[in-house]
Coordinates of N, CA and C in Angstrom, one line a residue:
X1 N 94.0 84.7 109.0 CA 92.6 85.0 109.5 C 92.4 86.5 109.4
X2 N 91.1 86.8 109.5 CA 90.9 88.3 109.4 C 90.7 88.9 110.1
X3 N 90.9 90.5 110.6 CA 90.7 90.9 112.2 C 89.2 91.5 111.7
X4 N 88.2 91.3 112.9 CA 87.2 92.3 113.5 C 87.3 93.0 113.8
X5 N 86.5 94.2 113.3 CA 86.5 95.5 114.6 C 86.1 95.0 116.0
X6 N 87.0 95.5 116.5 CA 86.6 95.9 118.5 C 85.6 96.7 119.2
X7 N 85.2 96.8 120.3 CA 84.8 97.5 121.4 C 85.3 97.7 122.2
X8 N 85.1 99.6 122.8 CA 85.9 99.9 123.3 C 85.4 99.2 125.0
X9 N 86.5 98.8 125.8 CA 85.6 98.0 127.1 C 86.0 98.8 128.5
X10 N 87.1 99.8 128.5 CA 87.2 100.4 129.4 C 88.4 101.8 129.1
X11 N 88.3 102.9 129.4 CA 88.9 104.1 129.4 C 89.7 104.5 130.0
X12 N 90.7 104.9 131.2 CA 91.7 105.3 132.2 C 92.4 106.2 131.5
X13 N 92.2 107.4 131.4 CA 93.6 108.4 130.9 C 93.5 108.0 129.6
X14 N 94.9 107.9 129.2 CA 95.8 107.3 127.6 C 95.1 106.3 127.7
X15 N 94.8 105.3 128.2 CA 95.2 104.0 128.4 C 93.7 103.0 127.8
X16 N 94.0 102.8 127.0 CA 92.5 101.8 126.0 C 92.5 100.5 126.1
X17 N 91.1 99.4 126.8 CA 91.4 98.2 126.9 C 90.4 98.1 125.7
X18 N 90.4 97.6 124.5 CA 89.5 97.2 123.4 C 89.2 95.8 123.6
X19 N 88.0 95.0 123.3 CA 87.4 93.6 123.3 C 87.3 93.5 122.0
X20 N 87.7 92.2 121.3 CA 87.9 92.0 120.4 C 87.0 90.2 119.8
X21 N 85.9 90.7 118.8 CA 85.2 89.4 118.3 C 86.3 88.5 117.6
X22 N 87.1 87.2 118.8 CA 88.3 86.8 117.9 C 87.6 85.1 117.3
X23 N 86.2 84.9 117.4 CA 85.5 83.8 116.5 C 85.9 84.2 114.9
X24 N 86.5 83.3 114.5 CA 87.1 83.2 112.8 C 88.3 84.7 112.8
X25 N 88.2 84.9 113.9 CA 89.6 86.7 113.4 C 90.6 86.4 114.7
X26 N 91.6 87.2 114.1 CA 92.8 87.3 115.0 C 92.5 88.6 116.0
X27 N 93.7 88.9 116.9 CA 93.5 90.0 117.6 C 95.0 90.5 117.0
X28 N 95.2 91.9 117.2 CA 95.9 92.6 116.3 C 97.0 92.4 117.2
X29 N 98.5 93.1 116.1 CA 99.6 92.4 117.0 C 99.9 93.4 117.9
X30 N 101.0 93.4 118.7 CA 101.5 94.4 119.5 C 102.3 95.3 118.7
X31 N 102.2 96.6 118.8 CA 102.3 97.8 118.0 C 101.5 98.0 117.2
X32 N 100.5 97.3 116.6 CA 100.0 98.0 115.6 C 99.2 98.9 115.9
X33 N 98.4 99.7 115.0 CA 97.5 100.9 115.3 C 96.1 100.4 115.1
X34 N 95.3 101.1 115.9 CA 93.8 101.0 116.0 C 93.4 102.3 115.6
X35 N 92.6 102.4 115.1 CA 91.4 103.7 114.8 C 89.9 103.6 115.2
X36 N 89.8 104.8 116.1 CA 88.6 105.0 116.7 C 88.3 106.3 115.8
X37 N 87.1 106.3 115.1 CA 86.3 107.6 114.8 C 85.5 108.3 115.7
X38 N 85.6 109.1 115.7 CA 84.3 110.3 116.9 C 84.1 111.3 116.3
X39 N 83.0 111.0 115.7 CA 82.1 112.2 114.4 C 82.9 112.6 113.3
X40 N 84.1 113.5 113.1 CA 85.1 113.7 111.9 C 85.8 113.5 112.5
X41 N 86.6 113.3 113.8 CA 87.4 113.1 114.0 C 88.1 111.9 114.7
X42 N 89.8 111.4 114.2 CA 89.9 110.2 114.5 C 90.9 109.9 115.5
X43 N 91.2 108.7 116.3 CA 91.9 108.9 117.4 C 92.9 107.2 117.3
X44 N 94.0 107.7 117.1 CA 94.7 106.7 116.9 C 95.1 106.0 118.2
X45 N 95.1 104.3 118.4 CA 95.5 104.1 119.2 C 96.9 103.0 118.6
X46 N 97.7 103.1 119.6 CA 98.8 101.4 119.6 C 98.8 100.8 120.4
X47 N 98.6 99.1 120.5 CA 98.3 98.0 120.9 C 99.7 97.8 122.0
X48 N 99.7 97.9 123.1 CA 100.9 97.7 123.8 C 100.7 96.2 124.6
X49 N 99.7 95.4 124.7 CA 99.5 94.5 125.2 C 98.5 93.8 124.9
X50 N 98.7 92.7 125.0 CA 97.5 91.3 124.7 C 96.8 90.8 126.6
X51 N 95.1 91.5 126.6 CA 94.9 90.8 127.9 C 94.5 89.6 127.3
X52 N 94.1 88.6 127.7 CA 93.6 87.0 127.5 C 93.7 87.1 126.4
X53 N 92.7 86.1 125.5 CA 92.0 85.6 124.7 C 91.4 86.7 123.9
X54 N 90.6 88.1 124.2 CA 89.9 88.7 123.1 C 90.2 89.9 123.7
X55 N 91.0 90.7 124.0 CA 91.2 92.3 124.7 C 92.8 92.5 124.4
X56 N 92.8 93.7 123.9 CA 94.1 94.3 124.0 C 94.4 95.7 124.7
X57 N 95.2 96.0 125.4 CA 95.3 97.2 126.1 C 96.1 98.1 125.0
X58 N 95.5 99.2 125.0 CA 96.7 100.3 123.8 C 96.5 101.6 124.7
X59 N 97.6 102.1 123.8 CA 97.8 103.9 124.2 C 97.5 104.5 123.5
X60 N 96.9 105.7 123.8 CA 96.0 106.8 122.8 C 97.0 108.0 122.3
X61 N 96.9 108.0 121.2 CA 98.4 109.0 120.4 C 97.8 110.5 120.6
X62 N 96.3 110.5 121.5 CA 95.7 111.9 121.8 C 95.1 112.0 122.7
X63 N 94.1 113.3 123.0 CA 93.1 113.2 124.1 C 92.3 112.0 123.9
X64 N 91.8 111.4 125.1 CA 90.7 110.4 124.8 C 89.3 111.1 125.1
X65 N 89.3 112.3 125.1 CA 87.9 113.1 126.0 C 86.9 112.9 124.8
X66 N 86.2 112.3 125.1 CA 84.6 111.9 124.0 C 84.7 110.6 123.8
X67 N 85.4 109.5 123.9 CA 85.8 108.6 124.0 C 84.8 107.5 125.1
X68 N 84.2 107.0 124.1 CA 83.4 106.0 125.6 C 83.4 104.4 125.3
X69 N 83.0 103.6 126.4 CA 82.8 102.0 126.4 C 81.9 101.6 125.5
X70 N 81.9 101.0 124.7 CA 81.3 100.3 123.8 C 81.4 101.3 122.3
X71 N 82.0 102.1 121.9 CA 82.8 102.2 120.8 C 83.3 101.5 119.5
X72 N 82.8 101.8 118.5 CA 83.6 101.0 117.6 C 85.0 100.8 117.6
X73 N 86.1 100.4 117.5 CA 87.7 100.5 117.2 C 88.0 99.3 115.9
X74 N 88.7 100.2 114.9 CA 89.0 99.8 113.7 C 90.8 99.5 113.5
X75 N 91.0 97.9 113.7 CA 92.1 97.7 113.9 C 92.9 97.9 111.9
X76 N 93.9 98.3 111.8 CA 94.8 99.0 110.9 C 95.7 98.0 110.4
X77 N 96.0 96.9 110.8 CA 96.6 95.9 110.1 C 98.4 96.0 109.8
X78 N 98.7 97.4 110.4 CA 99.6 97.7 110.6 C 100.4 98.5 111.3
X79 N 101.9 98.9 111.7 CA 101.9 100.0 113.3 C 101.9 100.9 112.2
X80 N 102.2 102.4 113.3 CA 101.9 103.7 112.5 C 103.5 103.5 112.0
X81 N 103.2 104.6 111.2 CA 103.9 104.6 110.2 C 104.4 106.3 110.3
X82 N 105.5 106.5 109.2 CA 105.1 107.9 109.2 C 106.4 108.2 107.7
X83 N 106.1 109.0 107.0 CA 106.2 109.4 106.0 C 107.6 109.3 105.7
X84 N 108.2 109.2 104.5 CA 109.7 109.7 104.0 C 109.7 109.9 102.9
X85 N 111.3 110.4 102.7 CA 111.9 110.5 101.3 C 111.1 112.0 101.5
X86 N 111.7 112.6 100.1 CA 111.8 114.2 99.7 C 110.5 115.0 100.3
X87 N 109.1 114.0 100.0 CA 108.1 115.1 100.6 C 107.4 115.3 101.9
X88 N 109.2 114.8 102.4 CA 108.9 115.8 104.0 C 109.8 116.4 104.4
X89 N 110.7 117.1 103.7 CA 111.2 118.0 104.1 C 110.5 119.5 104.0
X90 N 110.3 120.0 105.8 CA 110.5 121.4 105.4 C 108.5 121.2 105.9
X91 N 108.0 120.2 106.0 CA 106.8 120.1 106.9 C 106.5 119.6 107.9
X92 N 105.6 119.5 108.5 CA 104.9 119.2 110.0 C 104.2 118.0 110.6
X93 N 105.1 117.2 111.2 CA 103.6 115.9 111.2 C 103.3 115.8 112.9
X94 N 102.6 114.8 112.9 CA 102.1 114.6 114.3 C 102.8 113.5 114.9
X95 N 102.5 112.8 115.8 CA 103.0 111.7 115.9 C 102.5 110.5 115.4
X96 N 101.4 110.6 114.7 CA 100.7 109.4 114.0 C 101.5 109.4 112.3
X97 N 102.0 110.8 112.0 CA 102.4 111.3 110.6 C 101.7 111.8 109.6
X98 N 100.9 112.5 110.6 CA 99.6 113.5 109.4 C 100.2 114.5 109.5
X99 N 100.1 115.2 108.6 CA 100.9 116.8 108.5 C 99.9 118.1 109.6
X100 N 100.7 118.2 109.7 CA 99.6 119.6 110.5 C 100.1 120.9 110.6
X101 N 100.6 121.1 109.1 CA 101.0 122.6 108.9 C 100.1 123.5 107.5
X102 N 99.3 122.7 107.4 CA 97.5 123.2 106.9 C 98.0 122.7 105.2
X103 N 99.1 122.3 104.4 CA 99.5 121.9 103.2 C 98.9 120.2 102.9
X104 N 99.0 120.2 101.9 CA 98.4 119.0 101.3 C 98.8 117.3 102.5
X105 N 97.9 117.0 102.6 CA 98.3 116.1 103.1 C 99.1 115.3 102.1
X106 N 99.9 114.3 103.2 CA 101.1 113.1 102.2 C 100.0 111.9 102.2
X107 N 100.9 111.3 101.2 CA 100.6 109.7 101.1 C 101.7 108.7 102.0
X108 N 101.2 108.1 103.1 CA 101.6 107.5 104.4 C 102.1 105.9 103.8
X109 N 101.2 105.7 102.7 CA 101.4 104.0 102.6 C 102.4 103.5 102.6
X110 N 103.8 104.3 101.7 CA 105.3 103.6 101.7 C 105.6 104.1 102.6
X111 N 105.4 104.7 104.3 CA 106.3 105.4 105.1 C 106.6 104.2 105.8
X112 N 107.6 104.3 107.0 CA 108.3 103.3 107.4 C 107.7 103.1 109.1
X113 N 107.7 102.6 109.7 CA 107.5 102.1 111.3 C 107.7 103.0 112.2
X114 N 107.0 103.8 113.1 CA 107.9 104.5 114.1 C 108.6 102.9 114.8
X115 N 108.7 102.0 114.6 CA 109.5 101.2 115.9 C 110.2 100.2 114.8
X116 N 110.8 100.8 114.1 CA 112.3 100.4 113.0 C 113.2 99.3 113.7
X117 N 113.8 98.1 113.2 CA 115.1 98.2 113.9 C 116.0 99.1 113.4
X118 N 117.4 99.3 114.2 CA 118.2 100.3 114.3 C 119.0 100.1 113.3
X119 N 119.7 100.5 112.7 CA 120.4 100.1 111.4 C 121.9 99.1 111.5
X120 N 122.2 98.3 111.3 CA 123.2 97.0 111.3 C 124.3 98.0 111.2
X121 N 125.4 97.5 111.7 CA 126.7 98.5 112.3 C 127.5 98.9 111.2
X122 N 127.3 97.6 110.5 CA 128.3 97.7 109.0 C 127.7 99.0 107.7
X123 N 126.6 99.4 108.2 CA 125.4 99.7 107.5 C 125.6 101.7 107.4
X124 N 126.4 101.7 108.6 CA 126.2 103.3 109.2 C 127.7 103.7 109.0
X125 N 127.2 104.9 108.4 CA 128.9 105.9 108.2 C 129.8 106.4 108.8
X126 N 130.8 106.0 108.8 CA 132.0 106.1 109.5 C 133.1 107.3 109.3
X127 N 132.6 108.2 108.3 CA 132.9 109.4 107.4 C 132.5 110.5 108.6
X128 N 133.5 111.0 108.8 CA 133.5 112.4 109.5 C 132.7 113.3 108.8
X129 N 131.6 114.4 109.0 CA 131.2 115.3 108.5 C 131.0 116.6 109.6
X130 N 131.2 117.4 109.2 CA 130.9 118.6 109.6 C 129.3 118.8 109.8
X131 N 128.8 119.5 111.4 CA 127.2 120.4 110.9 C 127.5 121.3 110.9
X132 N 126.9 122.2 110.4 CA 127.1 123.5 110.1 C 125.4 123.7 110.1
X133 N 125.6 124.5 111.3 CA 124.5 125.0 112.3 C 123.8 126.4 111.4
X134 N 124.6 127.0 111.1 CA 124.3 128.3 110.6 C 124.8 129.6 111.0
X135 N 125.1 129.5 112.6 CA 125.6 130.1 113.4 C 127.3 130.3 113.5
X136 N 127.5 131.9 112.2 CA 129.0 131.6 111.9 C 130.0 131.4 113.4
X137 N 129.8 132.0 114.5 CA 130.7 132.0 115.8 C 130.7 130.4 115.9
X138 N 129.8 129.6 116.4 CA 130.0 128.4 116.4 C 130.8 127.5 115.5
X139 N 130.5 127.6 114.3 CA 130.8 126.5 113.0 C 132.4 127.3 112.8
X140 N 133.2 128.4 113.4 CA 134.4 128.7 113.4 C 134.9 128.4 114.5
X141 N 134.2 128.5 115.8 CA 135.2 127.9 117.1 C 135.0 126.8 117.2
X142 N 133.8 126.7 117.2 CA 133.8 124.8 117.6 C 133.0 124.2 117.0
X143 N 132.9 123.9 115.7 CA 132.4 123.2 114.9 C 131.9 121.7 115.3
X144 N 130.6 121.4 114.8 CA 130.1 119.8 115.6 C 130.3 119.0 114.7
X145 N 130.7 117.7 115.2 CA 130.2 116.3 114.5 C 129.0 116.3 113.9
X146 N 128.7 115.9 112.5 CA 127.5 115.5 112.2 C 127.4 114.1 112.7
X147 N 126.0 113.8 113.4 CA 125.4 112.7 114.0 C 125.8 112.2 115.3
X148 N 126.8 113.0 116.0 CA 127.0 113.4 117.3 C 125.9 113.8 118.4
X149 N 126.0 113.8 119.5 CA 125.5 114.4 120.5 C 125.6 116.0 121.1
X150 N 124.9 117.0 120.9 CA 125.2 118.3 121.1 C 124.4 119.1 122.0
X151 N 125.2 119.3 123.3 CA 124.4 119.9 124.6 C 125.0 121.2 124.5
X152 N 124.4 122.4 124.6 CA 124.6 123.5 124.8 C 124.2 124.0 126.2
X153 N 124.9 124.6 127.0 CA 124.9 124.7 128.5 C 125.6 126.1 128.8
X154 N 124.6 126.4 129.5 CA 124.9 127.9 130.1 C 124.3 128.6 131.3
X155 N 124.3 130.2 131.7 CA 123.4 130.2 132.7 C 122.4 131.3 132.2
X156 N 121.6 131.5 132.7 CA 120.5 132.4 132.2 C 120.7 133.6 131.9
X157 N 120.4 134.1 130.6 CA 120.9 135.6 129.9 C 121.8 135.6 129.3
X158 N 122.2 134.6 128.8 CA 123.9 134.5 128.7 C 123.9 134.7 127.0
X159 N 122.5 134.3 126.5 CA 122.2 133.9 124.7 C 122.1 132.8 124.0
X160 N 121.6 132.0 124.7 CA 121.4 130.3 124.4 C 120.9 130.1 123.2
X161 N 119.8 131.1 122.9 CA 119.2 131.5 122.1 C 119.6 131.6 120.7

């Protein structure tokens, strides 16, 4: 079945209840993203709940200030996403995965789920590697695990830095 656009039916903070025309359409699933337009600019929402029959409650990936009841909301068909592979290294995204370091934007379509399953056990490397921080005193005294956990702890002035 096809989704309809929504209305927006109540505002609180982050927190978006959308009403949804579900005669011949579905309502979107949980995670997926919504798009609200407000003049050029757009406001991504994710579906965290199904209320009844035609309303879904989502969270706003931004300010919701301009944001009002009865709103268009344009459901996306799928959760956000956010970019991979080579042409992101070394740039800036948001949390939705738009870049925001003023360079060409990417192409988002092959990116992967923020809400991935985790990778199968047999799947992950068991290969010791070295990080090499950059920081030659470190990477000679105490060199980290790559993919490890690394707290650095000290007291104030000390050069955490």
């Amino acid at each position: 079945m096809a989704q309809h656009n929504g209305k927006i039916a109540q505002v609180i903070g982050p927190v978006v209840d959308v009403r949804f025309d579900t005669e011949g359409g579905t309502l979107p699933e949980i995670l997926d993203a919504l798009e609200i337009t407000n003049g050029d600019q757009k406001l991504i929402l994710e579906v965290q709940k199904h209320i009844g029959e035609d309303m879904v409650r989502a969270i706003a990936m931004d300010s919701t200030d301009g944001i009002y009841r009865g709103m268009e909301v344009r459901p996306l068909g799928s959760p956000i996403k956010m970019p991979t592979g080579d042409q992101v290294k070394g740039r800036l995204f948001n949390v939705v995965g738009q870049t925001i370091d003023g360079i060409n934007a990417l192409d988002n379509s092959k990116g992967r789920p923020i809400h991935a399953q985790a990778p199968k056990f047999d799947e992950l490397s068991t290969a010791t590697e070295v990080l090499f921080t950059g920081i030659k005193v470190i990477d000679l005294i105490e060199p980290y695990a790559k993919g490890g956990k690394i707290g650095l702890f000290g007291g104030a002035g000390v050069g955490k830095t």
